[in-house]
PDB file of C-alpha atoms in Angstrom:
ATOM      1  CA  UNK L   1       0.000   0.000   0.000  1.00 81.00           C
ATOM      2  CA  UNK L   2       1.385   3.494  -0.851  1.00 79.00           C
ATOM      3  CA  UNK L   3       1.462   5.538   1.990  1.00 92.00           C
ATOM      4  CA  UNK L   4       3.359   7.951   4.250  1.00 96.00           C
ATOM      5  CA  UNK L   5       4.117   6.427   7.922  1.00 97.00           C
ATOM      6  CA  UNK L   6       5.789   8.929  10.819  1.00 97.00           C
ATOM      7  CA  UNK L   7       6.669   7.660  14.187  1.00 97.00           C
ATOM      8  CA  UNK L   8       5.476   8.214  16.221  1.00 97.00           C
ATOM      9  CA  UNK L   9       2.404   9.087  16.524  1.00 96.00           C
ATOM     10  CA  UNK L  10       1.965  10.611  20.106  1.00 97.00           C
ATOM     11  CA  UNK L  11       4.790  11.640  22.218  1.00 97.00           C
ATOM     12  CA  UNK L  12       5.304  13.702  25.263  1.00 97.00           C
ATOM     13  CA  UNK L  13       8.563  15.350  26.044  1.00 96.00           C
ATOM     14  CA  UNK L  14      10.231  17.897  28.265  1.00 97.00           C
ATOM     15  CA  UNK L  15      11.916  21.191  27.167  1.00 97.00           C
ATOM     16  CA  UNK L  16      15.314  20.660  26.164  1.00 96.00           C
ATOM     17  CA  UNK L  17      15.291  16.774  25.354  1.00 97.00           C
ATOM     18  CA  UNK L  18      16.123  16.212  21.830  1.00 97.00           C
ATOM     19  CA  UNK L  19      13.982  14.319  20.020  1.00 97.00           C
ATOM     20  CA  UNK L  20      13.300  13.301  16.309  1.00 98.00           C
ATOM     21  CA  UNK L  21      10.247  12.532  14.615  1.00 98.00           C
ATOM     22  CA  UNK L  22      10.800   9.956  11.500  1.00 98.00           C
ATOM     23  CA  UNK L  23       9.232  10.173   8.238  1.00 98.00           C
ATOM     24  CA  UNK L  24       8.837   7.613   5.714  1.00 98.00           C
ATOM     25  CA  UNK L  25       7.550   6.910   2.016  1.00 97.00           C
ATOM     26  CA  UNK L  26       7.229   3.741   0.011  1.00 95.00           C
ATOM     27  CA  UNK L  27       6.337   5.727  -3.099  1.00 93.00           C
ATOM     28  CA  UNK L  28       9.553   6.845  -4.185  1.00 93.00           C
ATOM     29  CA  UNK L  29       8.310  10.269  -4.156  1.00 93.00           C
ATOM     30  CA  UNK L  30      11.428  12.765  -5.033  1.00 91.00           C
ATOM     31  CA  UNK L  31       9.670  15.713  -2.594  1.00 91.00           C
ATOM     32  CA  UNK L  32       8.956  15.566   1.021  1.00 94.00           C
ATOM     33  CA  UNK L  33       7.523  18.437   3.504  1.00 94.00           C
ATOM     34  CA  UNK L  34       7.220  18.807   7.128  1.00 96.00           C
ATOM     35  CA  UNK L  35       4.138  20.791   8.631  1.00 95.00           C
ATOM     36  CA  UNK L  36       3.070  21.788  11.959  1.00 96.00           C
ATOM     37  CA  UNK L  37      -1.035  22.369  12.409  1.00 94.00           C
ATOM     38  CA  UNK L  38      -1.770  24.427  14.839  1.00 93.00           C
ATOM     39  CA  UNK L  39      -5.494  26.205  15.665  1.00 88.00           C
ATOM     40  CA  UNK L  40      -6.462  28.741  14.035  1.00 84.00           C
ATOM     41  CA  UNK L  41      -3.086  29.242  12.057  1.00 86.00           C
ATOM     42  CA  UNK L  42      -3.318  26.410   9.944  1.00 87.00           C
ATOM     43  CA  UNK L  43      -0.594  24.207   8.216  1.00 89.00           C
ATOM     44  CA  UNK L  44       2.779  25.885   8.012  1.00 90.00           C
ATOM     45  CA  UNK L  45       5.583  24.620   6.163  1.00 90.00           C
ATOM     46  CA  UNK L  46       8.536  23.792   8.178  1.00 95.00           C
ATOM     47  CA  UNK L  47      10.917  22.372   5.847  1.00 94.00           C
ATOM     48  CA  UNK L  48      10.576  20.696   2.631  1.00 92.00           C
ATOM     49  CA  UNK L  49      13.113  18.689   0.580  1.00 93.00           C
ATOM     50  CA  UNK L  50      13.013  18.310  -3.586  1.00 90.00           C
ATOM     51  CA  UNK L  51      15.470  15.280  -3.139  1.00 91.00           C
ATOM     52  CA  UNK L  52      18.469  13.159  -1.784  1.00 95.00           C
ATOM     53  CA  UNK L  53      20.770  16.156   0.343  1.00 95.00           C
ATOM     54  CA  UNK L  54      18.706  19.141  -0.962  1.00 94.00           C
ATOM     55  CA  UNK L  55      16.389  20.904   1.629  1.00 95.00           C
ATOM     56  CA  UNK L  56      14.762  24.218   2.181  1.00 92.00           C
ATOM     57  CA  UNK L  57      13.250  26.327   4.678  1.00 92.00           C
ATOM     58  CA  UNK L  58       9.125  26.534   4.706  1.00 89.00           C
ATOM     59  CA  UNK L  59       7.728  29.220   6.407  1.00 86.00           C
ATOM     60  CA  UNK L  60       8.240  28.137  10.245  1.00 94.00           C
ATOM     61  CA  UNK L  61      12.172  26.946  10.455  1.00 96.00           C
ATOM     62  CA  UNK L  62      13.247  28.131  13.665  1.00 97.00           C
ATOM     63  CA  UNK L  63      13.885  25.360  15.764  1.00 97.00           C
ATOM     64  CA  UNK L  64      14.040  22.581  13.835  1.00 98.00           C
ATOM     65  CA  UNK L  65      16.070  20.559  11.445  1.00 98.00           C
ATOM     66  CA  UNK L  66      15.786  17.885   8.752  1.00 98.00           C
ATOM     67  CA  UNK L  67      18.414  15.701   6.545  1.00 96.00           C
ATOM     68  CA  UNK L  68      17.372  13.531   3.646  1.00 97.00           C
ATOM     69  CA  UNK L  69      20.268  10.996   2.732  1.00 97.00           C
ATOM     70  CA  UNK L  70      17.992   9.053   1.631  1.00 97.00           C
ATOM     71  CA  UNK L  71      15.413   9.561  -0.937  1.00 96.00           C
ATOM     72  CA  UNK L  72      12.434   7.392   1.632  1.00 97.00           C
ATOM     73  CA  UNK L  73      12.978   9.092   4.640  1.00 98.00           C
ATOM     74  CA  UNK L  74      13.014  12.597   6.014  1.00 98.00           C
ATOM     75  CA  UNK L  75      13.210  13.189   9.802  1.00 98.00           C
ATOM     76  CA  UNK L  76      12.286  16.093  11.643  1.00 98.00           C
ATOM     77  CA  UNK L  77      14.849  16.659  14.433  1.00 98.00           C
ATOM     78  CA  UNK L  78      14.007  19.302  17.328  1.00 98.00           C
ATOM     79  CA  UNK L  79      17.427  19.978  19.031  1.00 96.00           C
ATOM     80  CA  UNK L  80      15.996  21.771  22.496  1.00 97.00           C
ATOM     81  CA  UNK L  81      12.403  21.868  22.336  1.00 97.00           C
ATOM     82  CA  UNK L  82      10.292  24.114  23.867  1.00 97.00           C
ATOM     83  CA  UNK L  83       6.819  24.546  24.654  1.00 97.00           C
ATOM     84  CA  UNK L  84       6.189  26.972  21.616  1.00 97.00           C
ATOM     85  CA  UNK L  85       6.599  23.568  19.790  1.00 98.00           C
ATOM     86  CA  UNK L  86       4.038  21.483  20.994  1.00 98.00           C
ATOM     87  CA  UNK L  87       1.973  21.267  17.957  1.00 97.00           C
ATOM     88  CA  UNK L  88       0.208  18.851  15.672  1.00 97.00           C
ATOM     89  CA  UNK L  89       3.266  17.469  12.786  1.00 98.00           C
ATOM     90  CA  UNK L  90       2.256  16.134   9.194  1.00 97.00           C
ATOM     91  CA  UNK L  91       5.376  14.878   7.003  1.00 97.00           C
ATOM     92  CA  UNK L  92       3.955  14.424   3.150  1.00 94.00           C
ATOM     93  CA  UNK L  93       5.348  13.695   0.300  1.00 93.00           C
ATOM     94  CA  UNK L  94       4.931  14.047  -3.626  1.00 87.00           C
ATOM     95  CA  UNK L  95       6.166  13.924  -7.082  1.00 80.00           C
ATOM     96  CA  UNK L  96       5.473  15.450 -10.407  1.00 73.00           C
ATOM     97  CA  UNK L  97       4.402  13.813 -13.401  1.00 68.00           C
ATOM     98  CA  UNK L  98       5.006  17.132 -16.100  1.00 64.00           C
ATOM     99  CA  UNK L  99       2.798  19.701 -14.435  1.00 58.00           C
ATOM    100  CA  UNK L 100       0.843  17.010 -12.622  1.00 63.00           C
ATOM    101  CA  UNK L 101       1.353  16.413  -8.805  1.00 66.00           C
ATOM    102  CA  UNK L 102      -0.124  14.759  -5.963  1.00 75.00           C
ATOM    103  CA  UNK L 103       1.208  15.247  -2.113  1.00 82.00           C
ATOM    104  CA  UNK L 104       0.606  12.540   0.278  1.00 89.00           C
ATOM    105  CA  UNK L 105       0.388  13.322   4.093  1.00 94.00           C
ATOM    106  CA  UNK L 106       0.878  11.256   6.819  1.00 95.00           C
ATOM    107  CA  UNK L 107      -1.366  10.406   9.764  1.00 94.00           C
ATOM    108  CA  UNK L 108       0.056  13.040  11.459  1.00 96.00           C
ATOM    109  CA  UNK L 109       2.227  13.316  15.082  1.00 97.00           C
ATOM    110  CA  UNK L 110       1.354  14.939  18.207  1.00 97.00           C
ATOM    111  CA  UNK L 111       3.604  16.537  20.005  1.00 98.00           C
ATOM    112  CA  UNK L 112       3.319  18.126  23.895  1.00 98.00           C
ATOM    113  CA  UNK L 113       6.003  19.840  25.189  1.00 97.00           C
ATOM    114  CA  UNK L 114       6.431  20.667  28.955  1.00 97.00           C
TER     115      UNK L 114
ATOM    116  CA  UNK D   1       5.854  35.942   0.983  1.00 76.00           C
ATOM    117  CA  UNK D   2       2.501  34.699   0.000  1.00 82.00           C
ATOM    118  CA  UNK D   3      -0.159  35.078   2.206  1.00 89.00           C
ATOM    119  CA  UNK D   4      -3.228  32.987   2.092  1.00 93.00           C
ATOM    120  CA  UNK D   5      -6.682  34.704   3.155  1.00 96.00           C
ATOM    121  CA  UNK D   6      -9.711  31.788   3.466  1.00 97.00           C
ATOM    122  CA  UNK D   7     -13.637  32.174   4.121  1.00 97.00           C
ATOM    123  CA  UNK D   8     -15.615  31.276   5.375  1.00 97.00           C
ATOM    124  CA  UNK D   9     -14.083  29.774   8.519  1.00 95.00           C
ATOM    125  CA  UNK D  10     -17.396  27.439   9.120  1.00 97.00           C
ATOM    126  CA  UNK D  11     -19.571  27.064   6.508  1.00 98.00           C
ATOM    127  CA  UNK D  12     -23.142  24.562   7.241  1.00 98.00           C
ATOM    128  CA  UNK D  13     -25.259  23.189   4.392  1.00 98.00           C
ATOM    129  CA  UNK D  14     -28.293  21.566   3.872  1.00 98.00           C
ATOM    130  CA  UNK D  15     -27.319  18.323   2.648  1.00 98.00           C
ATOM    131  CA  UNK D  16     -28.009  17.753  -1.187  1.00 97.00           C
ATOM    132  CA  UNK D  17     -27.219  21.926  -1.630  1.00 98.00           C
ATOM    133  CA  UNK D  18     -24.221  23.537  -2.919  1.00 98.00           C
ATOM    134  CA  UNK D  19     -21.063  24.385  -0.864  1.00 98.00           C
ATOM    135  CA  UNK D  20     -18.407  27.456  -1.665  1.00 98.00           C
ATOM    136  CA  UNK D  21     -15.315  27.810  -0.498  1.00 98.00           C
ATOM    137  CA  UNK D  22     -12.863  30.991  -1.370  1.00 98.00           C
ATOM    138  CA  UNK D  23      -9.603  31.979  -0.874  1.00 98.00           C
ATOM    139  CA  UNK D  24      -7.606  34.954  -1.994  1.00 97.00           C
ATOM    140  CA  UNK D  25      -3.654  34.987  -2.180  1.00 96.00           C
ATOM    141  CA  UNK D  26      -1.287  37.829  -2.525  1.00 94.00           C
ATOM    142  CA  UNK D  27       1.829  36.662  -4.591  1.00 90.00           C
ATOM    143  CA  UNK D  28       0.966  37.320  -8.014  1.00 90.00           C
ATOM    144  CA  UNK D  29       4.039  34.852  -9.207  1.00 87.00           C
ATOM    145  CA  UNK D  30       2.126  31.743  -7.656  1.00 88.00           C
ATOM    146  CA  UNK D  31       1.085  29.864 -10.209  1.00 86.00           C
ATOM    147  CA  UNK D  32      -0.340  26.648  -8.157  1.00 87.00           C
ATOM    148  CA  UNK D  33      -3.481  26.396  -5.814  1.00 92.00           C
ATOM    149  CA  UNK D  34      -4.240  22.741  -4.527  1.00 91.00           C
ATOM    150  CA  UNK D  35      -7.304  21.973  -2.067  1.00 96.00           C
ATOM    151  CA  UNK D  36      -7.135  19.438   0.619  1.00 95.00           C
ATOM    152  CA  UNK D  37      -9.679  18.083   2.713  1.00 97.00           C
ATOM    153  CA  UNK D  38      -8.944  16.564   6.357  1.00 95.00           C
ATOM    154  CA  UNK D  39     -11.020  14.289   7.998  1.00 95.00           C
ATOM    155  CA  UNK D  40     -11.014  14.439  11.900  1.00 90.00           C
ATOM    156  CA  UNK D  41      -7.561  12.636  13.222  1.00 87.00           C
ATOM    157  CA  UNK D  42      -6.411  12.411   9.364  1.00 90.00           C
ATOM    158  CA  UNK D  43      -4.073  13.806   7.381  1.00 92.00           C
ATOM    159  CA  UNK D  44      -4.699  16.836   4.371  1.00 94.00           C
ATOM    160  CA  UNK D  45      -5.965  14.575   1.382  1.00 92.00           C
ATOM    161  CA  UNK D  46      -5.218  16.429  -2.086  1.00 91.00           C
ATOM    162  CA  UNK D  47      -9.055  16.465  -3.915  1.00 95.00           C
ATOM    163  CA  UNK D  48      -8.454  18.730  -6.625  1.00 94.00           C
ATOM    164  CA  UNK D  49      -5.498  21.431  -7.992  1.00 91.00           C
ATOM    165  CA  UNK D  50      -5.712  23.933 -10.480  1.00 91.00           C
ATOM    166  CA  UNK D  51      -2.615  25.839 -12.385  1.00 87.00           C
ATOM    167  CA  UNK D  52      -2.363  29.136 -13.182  1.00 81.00           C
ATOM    168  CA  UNK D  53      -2.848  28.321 -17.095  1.00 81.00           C
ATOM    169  CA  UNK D  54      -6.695  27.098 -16.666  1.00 83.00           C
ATOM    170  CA  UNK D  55      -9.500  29.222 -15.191  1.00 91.00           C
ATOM    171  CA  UNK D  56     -11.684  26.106 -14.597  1.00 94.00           C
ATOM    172  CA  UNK D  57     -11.561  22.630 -13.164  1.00 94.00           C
ATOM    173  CA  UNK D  58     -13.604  19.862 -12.653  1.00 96.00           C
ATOM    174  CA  UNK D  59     -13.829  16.225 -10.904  1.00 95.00           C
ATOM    175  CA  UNK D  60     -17.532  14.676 -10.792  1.00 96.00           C
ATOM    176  CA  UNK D  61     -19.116  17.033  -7.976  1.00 97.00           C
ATOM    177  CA  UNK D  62     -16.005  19.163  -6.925  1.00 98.00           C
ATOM    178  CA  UNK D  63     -14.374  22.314  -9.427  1.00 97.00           C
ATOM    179  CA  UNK D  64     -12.444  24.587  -8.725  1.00 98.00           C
ATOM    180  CA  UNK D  65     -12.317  28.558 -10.510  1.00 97.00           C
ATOM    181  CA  UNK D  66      -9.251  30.725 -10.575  1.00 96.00           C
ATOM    182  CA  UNK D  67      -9.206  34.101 -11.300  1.00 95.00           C
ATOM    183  CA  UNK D  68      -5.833  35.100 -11.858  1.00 93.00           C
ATOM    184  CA  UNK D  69      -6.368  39.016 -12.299  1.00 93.00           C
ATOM    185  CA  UNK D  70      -8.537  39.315  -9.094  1.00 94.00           C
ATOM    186  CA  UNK D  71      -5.669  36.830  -7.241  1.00 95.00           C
ATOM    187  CA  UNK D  72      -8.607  34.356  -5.869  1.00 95.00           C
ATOM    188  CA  UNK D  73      -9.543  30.841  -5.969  1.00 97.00           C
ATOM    189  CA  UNK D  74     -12.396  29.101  -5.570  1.00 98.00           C
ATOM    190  CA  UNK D  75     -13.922  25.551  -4.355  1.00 98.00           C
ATOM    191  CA  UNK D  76     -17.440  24.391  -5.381  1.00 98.00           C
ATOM    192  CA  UNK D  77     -18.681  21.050  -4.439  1.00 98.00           C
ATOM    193  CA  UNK D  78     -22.352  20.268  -5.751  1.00 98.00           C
ATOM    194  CA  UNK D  79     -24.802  17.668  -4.454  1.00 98.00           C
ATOM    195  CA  UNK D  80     -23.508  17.959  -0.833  1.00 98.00           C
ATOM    196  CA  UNK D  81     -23.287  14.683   0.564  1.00 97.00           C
ATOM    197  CA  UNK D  82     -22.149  13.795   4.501  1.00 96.00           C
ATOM    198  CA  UNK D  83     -19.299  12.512   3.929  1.00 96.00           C
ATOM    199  CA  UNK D  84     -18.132  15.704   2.488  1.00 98.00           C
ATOM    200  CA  UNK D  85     -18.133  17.314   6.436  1.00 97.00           C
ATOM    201  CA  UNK D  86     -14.417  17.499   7.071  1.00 97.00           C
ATOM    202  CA  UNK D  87     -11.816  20.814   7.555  1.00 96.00           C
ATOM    203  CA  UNK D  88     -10.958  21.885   3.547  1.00 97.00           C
ATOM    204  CA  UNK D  89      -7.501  23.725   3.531  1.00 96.00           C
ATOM    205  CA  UNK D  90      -6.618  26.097   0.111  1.00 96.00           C
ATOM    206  CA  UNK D  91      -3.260  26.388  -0.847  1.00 91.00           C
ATOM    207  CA  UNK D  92      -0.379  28.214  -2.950  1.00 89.00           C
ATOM    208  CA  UNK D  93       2.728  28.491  -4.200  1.00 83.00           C
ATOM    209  CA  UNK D  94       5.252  29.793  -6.486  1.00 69.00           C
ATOM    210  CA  UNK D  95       7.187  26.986  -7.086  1.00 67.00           C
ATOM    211  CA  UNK D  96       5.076  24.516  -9.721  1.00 63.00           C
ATOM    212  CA  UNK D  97       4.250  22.341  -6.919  1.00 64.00           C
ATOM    213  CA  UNK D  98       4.934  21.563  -2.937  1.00 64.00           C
ATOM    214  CA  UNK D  99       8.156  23.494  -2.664  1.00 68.00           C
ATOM    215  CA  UNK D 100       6.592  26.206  -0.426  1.00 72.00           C
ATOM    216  CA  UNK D 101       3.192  25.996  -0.353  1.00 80.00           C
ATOM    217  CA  UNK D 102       1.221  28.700   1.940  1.00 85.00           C
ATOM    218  CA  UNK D 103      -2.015  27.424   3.081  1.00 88.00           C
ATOM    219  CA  UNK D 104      -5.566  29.210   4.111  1.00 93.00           C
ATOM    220  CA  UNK D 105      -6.584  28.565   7.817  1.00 93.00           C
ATOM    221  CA  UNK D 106      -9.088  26.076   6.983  1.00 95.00           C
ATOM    222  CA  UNK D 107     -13.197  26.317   6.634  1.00 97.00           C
ATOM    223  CA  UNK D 108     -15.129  23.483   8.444  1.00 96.00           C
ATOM    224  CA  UNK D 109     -17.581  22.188   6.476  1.00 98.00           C
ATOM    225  CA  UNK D 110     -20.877  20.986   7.945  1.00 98.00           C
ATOM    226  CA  UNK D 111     -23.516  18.941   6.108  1.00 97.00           C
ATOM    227  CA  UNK D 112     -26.538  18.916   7.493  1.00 95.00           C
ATOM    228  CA  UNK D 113     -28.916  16.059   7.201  1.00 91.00           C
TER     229      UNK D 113
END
């Protein structure tokens, strides 16, 4: 089944303690986003990535990281969280087919930071 | 950057009637606006896109205008059914695709039996 999976799902942390959300893609998709959902602000685009080693910054940055060194996967690392980050996270991914794309999101992962 | 204005924010129908979405963006340069629709503890799911070289698009009971000289966007979906109650998110970019999309805060659909 083609899909995006992120682990994990639900995860409770305290400020400071790194952590990294993974993101992965069985579609061999060549782009891959990260978003944070928050109320009444929407999706914003953290990061995104248009392939192997080449990332960008979204809209949102600040705090966060990503690598791709692998065309699949594309974590989401938070050095030193902090509460300003607990937040709803959706990886997705995509591709393009001439002018023709479709992104996949995941199921999405909740994060609470204290 | 682009910014992404959305209304209504909560928008209730009688089932069977006609639901409108719009959304108006800024960045005159963006040249693709996707909608997604999210189902309560789901993911966005892409339902229909529209470039910036078509004014019209259509997919059985969803289309979607775009007025390029105005800057908006629009979602219709006919024959309201109630599966259609989710959150619909509009989005654009610049890029020709994902790389920095800005999306529209959302309008919660409600179909009302």
């Amino acid at each position: 089944e083609a899909q995006v999976t992120q682990n994990p799902r639900y995860l409770i942390t305290v400020t400071g303690k790194k952590l990294t959300v993974t993101c992965s893609q069985n579609m061999n998709h060549e782009y891959m986003s990260w978003y944070r959902q928050d109320p009444g602000l929407g999706l914003r685009q953290i990061y995104y990535s248009m392939n192997v080693e080449v990332t960008d910054k979204g809209d949102v940055p600040e705090g966060y990281k990503v690598s791709r060194k692998e065309k699949r996967n594309f974590p989401l690392i938070l050095e030193s969280p902090s509460p300003n980050q607990t937040s709803l996270y959706f990886c997705a991914s995509s591709f393009r087919r001439g002018r023709q794309e479709t992104q996949y999101f995941g199921p999405g992962t909740r994060l609470l930071v204290l | 950057g682009e910014n992404v204005e959305q209304h209504p924010s909560t928008l209730s129908v009688q089932e069977g009637d006609s639901a409108v979405i719009k959304c108006t963006y800024s960045d005159s340069a963006s040249n693709y606006f996707p909608w997604y629709k999210q189902e309560l503890g789901k993911g966005p799911q892409l339902i229909i896109d529209i470039r910036s070289n078509v004014g019209e698009k259509k997919d059985q009971r969803i289309a979607v205008t775009l007025n390029k000289t105005a800057k908006h966007f629009s979602l219709h979906i006919t024959e309201t059914q109630p599966e259609d109650s989710a959150v619909y998110f509009c989005a654009a970019s610049s890029g020709g695709g994902a790389d920095g999309l800005t999306f529209g805060k959302g309008t919660h659909l409600i179909i009302q039996p």
